[in-house]
Amino acid sequence: MNATPRWLNPEQQAAWDGFIRMQEKLIGRLSRRVQADSHMSPADYIVLAKLTEAGGRMRFMDLTKLVEWEKSRMSHQVARMAKRGLVGKEDCPDDGRGAFIVATPAGREAIEEAAPVHVEHVRRLFIDALTQEELDALGRISNRVLAHLEKQPD
Amino acid sequence: MNATPRWLNPEQQAAWDGFIRMQEKLIGRLSRRVQADSHMSPADYIVLAKLTEAGGRMRFMDLTKLVEWEKSRMSHQVARMAKRGLVGKEDCPDDGRGAFIVATPAGREAIEEAAPVHVEHVRRLFIDALTQEELDALGRISNRVLAHLEKQPD
DNA sequence: AGGCCATGGTTGACGCATCAACCACCCGTG
DNA sequence: CACGGGTGGTTGATGCGTCAACCATGGCCT
């Protein structure tokens, strides 16, 4: 309805385009590497990482909140991982609805093997591209955007 | 194999975590908004945008290269979009294998309606969070990472 | 006790992305 | 002409993410 929508100015456009392109390529490459040399999806990776960091046994919803996912996503994810033997589910005695999700030995082994490879790729593809000042700047910028998002409706 | 893998130092880790978190939330929110108020996926959006920018009619592979996708992805995407009437396919007379992909009137209308809404969300969620200097910094950083990625194997 | 909403978690359908295999046609070379 | 390799494009299987609906239990309030 707006006859002259407020398009981005060239600098804004350049920043946005560059960011999008970079983010797509970087994330894409990283997840394909993880997949290829750990036989794990990024989702598998982060779930196992957070889960084992927390001792390898957690309530479903706690884990879900920890990684900031919605429950349905986690439910599907855990189901797939359970089928592949990376985690198990146990009933919660205190709460009839609840479930614990538990890293299996295979799961622990998988993440311990994957983690150093993963960090090495992060370093190679991302960290090594930038100076520490640039990293700091990016960190600050990211946090500003995050803070902004939380104040924003929707 | 490495007894003491080179973990990231705290500043590096902070930058990486912040970036990842920001990127996930931002992209997630933006694509849900696009979906919700244009009934289009981000993939639909970018394909239609690039296609109409280029006049609304392009060879399949040219379009694929333009958006930097792999052909199978584009093939599936175009098939879905064709089914929904956003684009059409035409045979290429000069090259028996080739295909033109063409924006339909419905496709043009859809993108023209979606574009201002999209840019408004980009502005609201991202641009408005940052100063012009920060945008410039992010743009430079993105380009450095992109350049680095291109030199990197894999 | 009964009723009600919130919480914890699952399910199914659907669209998207990737991989690997495949088909069809073009073109250069012998 | 044949044939071999490269290009253009499709297909099917599989896993991931979202949405909406759903079920079961728990906790509160009267």
Short mmCIF file of C-alpha atoms (C1' of nucleotides) in Angstrom, two decimals:
data_model
loop_
_atom_site.label_atom_id
_atom_site.label_comp_id
_atom_site.label_asym_id
_atom_site.label_seq_id
_atom_site.Cartn_x
_atom_site.Cartn_y
_atom_site.Cartn_z
CA MET A 1 0.00 0.00 0.00
CA ASN A 2 2.94 2.27 0.58
CA ALA A 3 3.59 4.01 -2.73
CA THR A 4 7.28 4.48 -2.03
CA PRO A 5 8.43 1.73 0.28
CA ARG A 6 11.55 2.55 2.20
CA TRP A 7 14.07 0.45 0.36
CA LEU A 8 17.44 -0.07 1.92
CA ASN A 9 20.15 2.36 0.98
CA PRO A 10 23.17 0.92 -0.80
CA GLU A 11 25.30 0.60 2.31
CA GLN A 12 22.54 -1.13 4.19
CA GLN A 13 21.85 -3.38 1.26
CA ALA A 14 25.51 -4.27 0.94
CA ALA A 15 25.77 -5.13 4.61
CA TRP A 16 22.64 -7.25 4.53
CA ASP A 17 23.58 -9.08 1.33
CA GLY A 18 27.07 -9.76 2.54
CA PHE A 19 25.88 -11.03 5.85
CA ILE A 20 23.31 -13.34 4.29
CA ARG A 21 25.71 -14.72 1.76
CA MET A 22 28.42 -15.28 4.31
CA GLN A 23 26.12 -16.89 6.78
CA GLU A 24 24.69 -19.25 4.19
CA LYS A 25 28.03 -20.36 2.85
CA LEU A 26 29.65 -20.67 6.23
CA ILE A 27 26.86 -22.60 7.88
CA GLY A 28 26.41 -24.74 4.81
CA ARG A 29 30.03 -25.69 4.62
CA LEU A 30 30.32 -26.34 8.28
CA SER A 31 27.29 -28.56 8.47
CA ARG A 32 28.34 -30.55 5.43
CA ARG A 33 31.74 -31.12 7.01
CA VAL A 34 30.25 -32.20 10.30
CA GLN A 35 27.90 -34.50 8.48
CA ALA A 36 30.63 -35.92 6.30
CA ASP A 37 33.19 -36.67 8.90
CA SER A 38 31.12 -37.41 11.96
CA HIS A 39 28.01 -38.94 10.40
CA MET A 40 26.05 -36.50 12.52
CA SER A 41 23.81 -33.63 11.65
CA PRO A 42 24.44 -30.27 13.32
CA ALA A 43 21.28 -30.94 15.28
CA ASP A 44 22.65 -34.24 16.54
CA TYR A 45 25.85 -32.48 17.42
CA ILE A 46 24.39 -29.70 19.47
CA VAL A 47 21.96 -31.93 21.31
CA LEU A 48 24.63 -34.41 22.25
CA ALA A 49 27.03 -31.64 23.16
CA LYS A 50 24.65 -29.86 25.49
CA LEU A 51 23.37 -33.09 26.92
CA THR A 52 26.78 -34.49 27.79
CA GLU A 53 27.98 -31.11 29.07
CA ALA A 54 25.12 -31.35 31.52
CA GLY A 55 26.13 -34.80 32.66
CA GLY A 56 24.46 -36.92 30.03
CA ARG A 57 21.02 -37.07 31.60
CA MET A 58 18.39 -34.40 31.48
CA ARG A 59 14.68 -33.78 31.56
CA PHE A 60 13.31 -33.42 28.07
CA MET A 61 11.99 -29.91 28.56
CA ASP A 62 15.13 -28.69 30.26
CA LEU A 63 17.17 -29.82 27.31
CA THR A 64 14.71 -28.24 24.94
CA LYS A 65 14.96 -24.91 26.71
CA LEU A 66 18.71 -25.16 26.95
CA VAL A 67 19.14 -25.32 23.21
CA GLU A 68 16.25 -22.91 22.67
CA TRP A 69 14.20 -25.13 20.43
CA GLU A 70 10.53 -25.81 20.37
CA LYS A 71 9.46 -29.02 21.94
CA SER A 72 8.17 -30.62 18.78
CA ARG A 73 11.50 -30.17 17.11
CA MET A 74 13.25 -31.75 20.03
CA SER A 75 10.77 -34.56 20.17
CA HIS A 76 11.38 -35.49 16.54
CA GLN A 77 15.10 -35.06 16.95
CA VAL A 78 15.29 -37.24 20.03
CA ALA A 79 13.19 -39.87 18.30
CA ARG A 80 15.63 -40.00 15.39
CA MET A 81 18.61 -40.07 17.69
CA ALA A 82 17.07 -42.80 19.80
CA LYS A 83 16.50 -44.89 16.71
CA ARG A 84 20.18 -44.54 15.90
CA GLY A 85 21.21 -45.40 19.42
CA LEU A 86 22.72 -42.06 20.40
CA VAL A 87 20.33 -41.40 23.26
CA GLY A 88 17.73 -43.22 25.25
CA LYS A 89 14.52 -42.20 26.97
CA GLU A 90 13.55 -43.04 30.51
CA ASP A 91 10.33 -42.39 32.34
CA CYS A 92 10.38 -39.89 35.14
CA PRO A 93 9.16 -41.37 38.41
CA ASP A 94 8.24 -37.99 39.96
CA ASP A 95 6.13 -36.85 37.04
CA GLY A 96 4.05 -39.26 35.04
CA ARG A 97 4.24 -37.21 31.85
CA GLY A 98 7.92 -36.46 32.06
CA ALA A 99 10.88 -38.11 30.42
CA PHE A 100 14.58 -38.16 30.93
CA ILE A 101 16.72 -38.23 27.92
CA VAL A 102 20.05 -39.96 28.40
CA ALA A 103 23.21 -40.12 26.35
CA THR A 104 24.15 -43.69 25.57
CA PRO A 105 27.77 -44.82 25.57
CA ALA A 106 27.62 -44.72 21.79
CA GLY A 107 26.34 -41.16 22.01
CA ARG A 108 29.13 -40.11 24.33
CA GLU A 109 31.68 -41.71 22.12
CA ALA A 110 30.23 -40.04 19.05
CA ILE A 111 30.34 -36.57 20.51
CA GLU A 112 33.79 -36.99 21.96
CA GLU A 113 35.03 -37.98 18.59
CA ALA A 114 33.17 -35.27 16.75
CA ALA A 115 33.90 -32.33 18.99
CA PRO A 116 37.59 -31.76 18.17
CA VAL A 117 36.91 -32.17 14.48
CA HIS A 118 34.08 -29.72 14.72
CA VAL A 119 36.07 -27.07 16.53
CA GLU A 120 38.88 -27.52 14.05
CA HIS A 121 36.52 -26.74 11.20
CA VAL A 122 35.13 -23.73 13.02
CA ARG A 123 38.62 -22.48 13.45
CA ARG A 124 39.66 -23.15 9.91
CA LEU A 125 36.59 -21.75 8.21
CA PHE A 126 35.75 -18.87 10.50
CA ILE A 127 38.15 -17.96 13.28
CA ASP A 128 41.18 -17.98 11.04
CA ALA A 129 39.50 -15.58 8.64
CA LEU A 130 39.37 -12.79 11.20
CA THR A 131 41.53 -10.90 13.65
CA GLN A 132 40.65 -10.89 17.30
CA GLU A 133 39.36 -7.34 16.96
CA GLU A 134 37.08 -8.41 14.17
CA LEU A 135 35.86 -11.32 16.22
CA ASP A 136 35.14 -9.01 19.10
CA ALA A 137 33.33 -6.61 16.84
CA LEU A 138 31.24 -9.40 15.42
CA GLY A 139 30.44 -10.64 18.90
CA ARG A 140 29.29 -7.20 19.98
CA ILE A 141 27.23 -6.74 16.87
CA SER A 142 25.63 -10.13 17.30
CA ASN A 143 24.70 -9.31 20.84
CA ARG A 144 23.18 -6.01 19.80
CA VAL A 145 21.06 -7.73 17.21
CA LEU A 146 20.03 -10.37 19.71
CA ALA A 147 19.09 -7.76 22.28
CA HIS A 148 17.16 -5.88 19.66
CA LEU A 149 15.29 -9.00 18.62
CA GLU A 150 14.17 -9.66 22.14
CA LYS A 151 12.63 -6.24 22.45
CA GLN A 152 10.91 -6.59 19.10
CA PRO A 153 7.44 -8.07 18.79
CA ASP A 154 7.21 -11.31 16.95
CA MET B 1 44.03 -38.41 17.67
CA ASN B 2 45.14 -35.07 19.02
CA ALA B 3 45.71 -35.41 22.74
CA THR B 4 45.10 -31.72 23.41
CA PRO B 5 42.88 -30.34 20.71
CA ARG B 6 43.13 -26.61 20.25
CA TRP B 7 39.87 -25.47 21.78
CA LEU B 8 38.76 -21.95 21.16
CA ASN B 9 39.79 -19.34 23.66
CA PRO B 10 37.00 -17.61 25.55
CA GLU B 11 36.87 -14.58 23.27
CA GLN B 12 36.74 -16.72 20.17
CA GLN B 13 34.13 -18.92 21.72
CA ALA B 14 32.03 -15.92 22.69
CA ALA B 15 32.20 -14.48 19.21
CA TRP B 16 31.27 -17.78 17.60
CA ASP B 17 28.43 -18.53 20.00
CA GLY B 18 27.02 -15.06 19.68
CA PHE B 19 27.19 -15.16 15.93
CA ILE B 20 25.51 -18.54 15.71
CA ARG B 21 22.78 -17.61 18.12
CA MET B 22 22.11 -14.33 16.40
CA GLN B 23 22.07 -15.81 12.97
CA GLU B 24 19.68 -18.57 13.97
CA LYS B 25 17.22 -16.30 15.68
CA LEU B 26 17.36 -13.63 13.02
CA ILE B 27 17.00 -15.93 10.05
CA GLY B 28 14.38 -17.95 11.85
CA ARG B 29 12.26 -14.95 12.67
CA LEU B 30 12.61 -13.43 9.27
CA SER B 31 11.66 -16.57 7.42
CA ARG B 32 8.67 -17.19 9.64
CA ARG B 33 7.48 -13.64 8.98
CA VAL B 34 7.92 -13.99 5.25
CA GLN B 35 6.08 -17.28 5.34
CA ALA B 36 3.31 -15.91 7.50
CA ASP B 37 2.53 -12.76 5.61
CA SER B 38 3.40 -13.66 2.05
CA HIS B 39 2.60 -17.37 2.00
CA MET B 40 6.04 -17.83 0.50
CA SER B 41 9.10 -19.59 1.74
CA PRO B 42 12.40 -17.71 1.71
CA ALA B 43 13.38 -19.96 -1.16
CA ASP B 44 10.33 -18.94 -3.15
CA TYR B 45 11.12 -15.35 -2.37
CA ILE B 46 14.69 -15.31 -3.52
CA VAL B 47 14.00 -17.29 -6.67
CA LEU B 48 11.17 -15.04 -7.71
CA ALA B 49 13.13 -11.94 -6.79
CA LYS B 50 16.17 -12.86 -8.84
CA LEU B 51 14.10 -14.14 -11.69
CA THR B 52 11.97 -11.02 -12.03
CA GLU B 53 14.99 -8.75 -11.54
CA ALA B 54 16.41 -10.45 -14.59
CA GLY B 55 13.29 -9.85 -16.63
CA GLY B 56 11.17 -12.79 -15.60
CA ARG B 57 12.60 -15.34 -17.98
CA MET B 58 15.85 -17.19 -17.60
CA ARG B 59 17.63 -20.38 -18.46
CA PHE B 60 17.43 -22.84 -15.61
CA MET B 61 21.14 -23.12 -15.08
CA ASP B 62 21.71 -19.39 -15.24
CA LEU B 63 19.18 -18.90 -12.51
CA THR B 64 20.73 -21.67 -10.50
CA LYS B 65 24.15 -20.09 -10.72
CA LEU B 66 22.77 -16.65 -9.99
CA VAL B 67 21.42 -17.72 -6.63
CA GLU B 68 24.38 -20.02 -6.05
CA TRP B 69 22.40 -23.18 -5.49
CA GLU B 70 22.99 -26.65 -6.69
CA LYS B 71 20.88 -27.71 -9.59
CA SER B 72 18.98 -30.40 -7.79
CA ARG B 73 17.83 -27.93 -5.20
CA MET B 74 16.65 -25.57 -7.89
CA SER B 75 14.97 -28.34 -9.79
CA HIS B 76 12.90 -29.37 -6.78
CA GLN B 77 12.17 -25.77 -5.95
CA VAL B 78 11.04 -24.89 -9.43
CA ALA B 79 8.86 -27.97 -9.51
CA ARG B 80 7.11 -26.92 -6.32
CA MET B 81 6.73 -23.36 -7.52
CA ALA B 82 5.38 -24.51 -10.85
CA LYS B 83 2.80 -26.64 -9.10
CA ARG B 84 1.69 -23.56 -7.22
CA GLY B 85 1.58 -21.48 -10.37
CA LEU B 86 4.36 -19.05 -9.52
CA VAL B 87 6.56 -19.98 -12.45
CA GLY B 88 6.33 -21.97 -15.63
CA LYS B 89 8.79 -24.01 -17.65
CA GLU B 90 9.35 -23.74 -21.37
CA ASP B 91 11.52 -25.82 -23.63
CA CYS B 92 14.55 -24.18 -25.13
CA PRO B 93 14.56 -24.40 -28.91
CA ASP B 94 18.33 -23.93 -29.27
CA ASP B 95 19.24 -26.67 -26.85
CA GLY B 96 17.18 -29.79 -26.58
CA ARG B 97 18.05 -30.40 -22.96
CA GLY B 98 17.59 -26.85 -21.81
CA ALA B 99 14.65 -25.14 -20.16
CA PHE B 100 13.56 -21.61 -19.60
CA ILE B 101 11.93 -20.83 -16.38
CA VAL B 102 9.42 -18.01 -16.53
CA ALA B 103 7.66 -15.96 -13.89
CA THR B 104 3.90 -16.15 -14.30
CA PRO B 105 1.72 -13.12 -13.70
CA ALA B 106 0.77 -14.65 -10.38
CA GLY B 107 4.45 -14.98 -9.59
CA ARG B 108 5.15 -11.38 -10.44
CA GLU B 109 2.25 -10.24 -8.39
CA ALA B 110 3.35 -12.35 -5.46
CA ILE B 111 6.86 -10.97 -5.40
CA GLU B 112 5.76 -7.41 -5.86
CA GLU B 113 3.50 -7.76 -2.93
CA ALA B 114 6.04 -9.57 -0.79
CA ALA B 115 9.09 -7.43 -1.44
CA PRO B 116 8.16 -4.30 0.52
CA VAL B 117 6.96 -6.39 3.43
CA HIS B 118 10.16 -8.34 3.36
CA VAL B 119 12.40 -5.30 3.32
CA GLU B 120 10.38 -3.78 6.12
CA HIS B 121 11.06 -6.82 8.27
CA VAL B 122 14.73 -6.77 7.41
CA ARG B 123 14.82 -3.18 8.48
CA ARG B 124 12.88 -3.72 11.64
CA LEU B 125 14.69 -6.84 12.81
CA PHE B 126 18.20 -6.14 11.64
CA ILE B 127 19.02 -2.73 10.19
CA ASP B 128 17.38 -0.86 13.02
CA ALA B 129 19.41 -2.76 15.56
CA LEU B 130 22.68 -1.33 14.34
CA THR B 131 24.38 1.92 13.49
CA GLN B 132 25.70 2.52 10.02
CA GLU B 133 29.24 1.97 11.30
CA GLU B 134 28.24 -1.36 12.72
CA LEU B 135 26.58 -2.30 9.46
CA ASP B 136 29.72 -1.39 7.59
CA ALA B 137 31.84 -3.36 9.99
CA LEU B 138 29.60 -6.37 9.60
CA GLY B 139 29.72 -6.03 5.85
CA ARG B 140 33.50 -5.95 5.84
CA ILE B 141 33.73 -8.88 8.20
CA SER B 142 31.32 -10.88 6.09
CA ASN B 143 33.35 -10.22 3.00
CA ARG B 144 36.52 -11.27 4.75
CA VAL B 145 34.96 -14.53 5.78
CA LEU B 146 33.60 -15.07 2.29
CA ALA B 147 36.98 -14.41 0.74
CA HIS B 148 38.58 -16.73 3.23
CA LEU B 149 36.08 -19.46 2.46
CA GLU B 150 36.85 -19.30 -1.23
CA LYS B 151 40.50 -19.86 -0.65
CA GLN B 152 39.81 -22.73 1.68
CA PRO B 153 39.55 -26.31 0.42
CA ASP B 154 36.18 -27.89 0.71
"C1'" DA C 1 -14.29 -34.27 45.54
"C1'" DG C 2 -14.79 -31.97 41.02
"C1'" DG C 3 -13.38 -28.99 37.33
"C1'" DC C 4 -9.92 -26.51 34.79
"C1'" DC C 5 -6.00 -24.81 32.93
"C1'" DA C 6 -1.10 -25.28 32.50
"C1'" DT C 7 2.66 -28.20 31.56
"C1'" DG C 8 5.19 -32.12 29.31
"C1'" DG C 9 5.52 -34.49 25.42
"C1'" DT C 10 3.95 -36.97 20.93
"C1'" DT C 11 2.24 -37.26 16.31
"C1'" DG C 12 1.35 -36.52 11.35
"C1'" DA C 13 1.52 -33.87 7.44
"C1'" DC C 14 4.03 -30.99 4.68
"C1'" DG C 15 7.78 -28.25 2.56
"C1'" DC C 16 12.71 -27.79 2.21
"C1'" DA C 17 17.90 -29.40 1.46
"C1'" DT C 18 21.20 -32.82 0.25
"C1'" DC C 19 23.02 -36.83 -1.92
"C1'" DA C 20 23.59 -39.98 -5.42
"C1'" DA C 21 22.10 -41.85 -9.38
"C1'" DC C 22 20.33 -41.14 -13.60
"C1'" DC C 23 18.78 -39.59 -18.50
"C1'" DA C 24 19.24 -36.73 -22.57
"C1'" DC C 25 21.46 -34.07 -25.44
"C1'" DC C 26 25.51 -31.41 -27.14
"C1'" DC C 27 30.09 -31.16 -29.01
"C1'" DG C 28 34.83 -32.22 -30.00
"C1'" DT C 29 38.01 -35.61 -31.65
"C1'" DG C 30 39.78 -39.53 -34.22
"C1'" DC D 1 30.47 -41.36 -38.54
"C1'" DA D 2 31.03 -43.09 -33.92
"C1'" DC D 3 31.92 -42.47 -29.38
"C1'" DG D 4 33.14 -40.36 -25.17
"C1'" DG D 5 32.98 -36.83 -22.03
"C1'" DG D 6 30.81 -32.72 -20.44
"C1'" DT D 7 26.62 -30.06 -19.63
"C1'" DG D 8 21.59 -29.44 -18.50
"C1'" DG D 9 18.28 -31.11 -15.86
"C1'" DT D 10 15.28 -34.70 -13.24
"C1'" DT D 11 14.26 -38.08 -9.75
"C1'" DG D 12 13.81 -40.57 -5.38
"C1'" DA D 13 15.20 -41.41 -0.83
"C1'" DT D 14 16.15 -39.55 3.46
"C1'" DG D 15 16.61 -36.32 7.24
"C1'" DC D 16 15.35 -31.85 9.14
"C1'" DG D 17 12.02 -27.99 10.82
"C1'" DT D 18 7.43 -26.11 11.44
"C1'" DC D 19 2.75 -26.10 12.34
"C1'" DA D 20 -1.30 -27.59 14.37
"C1'" DA D 21 -3.63 -30.82 16.76
"C1'" DC D 22 -3.58 -33.91 20.26
"C1'" DC D 23 -3.17 -36.74 24.80
"C1'" DA D 24 -1.96 -37.39 29.56
"C1'" DT D 25 -0.84 -35.88 33.82
"C1'" DG D 26 -0.25 -32.45 37.50
"C1'" DG D 27 -1.66 -28.68 40.36
"C1'" DC D 28 -4.73 -25.35 41.82
"C1'" DC D 29 -9.02 -23.50 43.35
"C1'" DT D 30 -13.54 -23.92 45.20
#
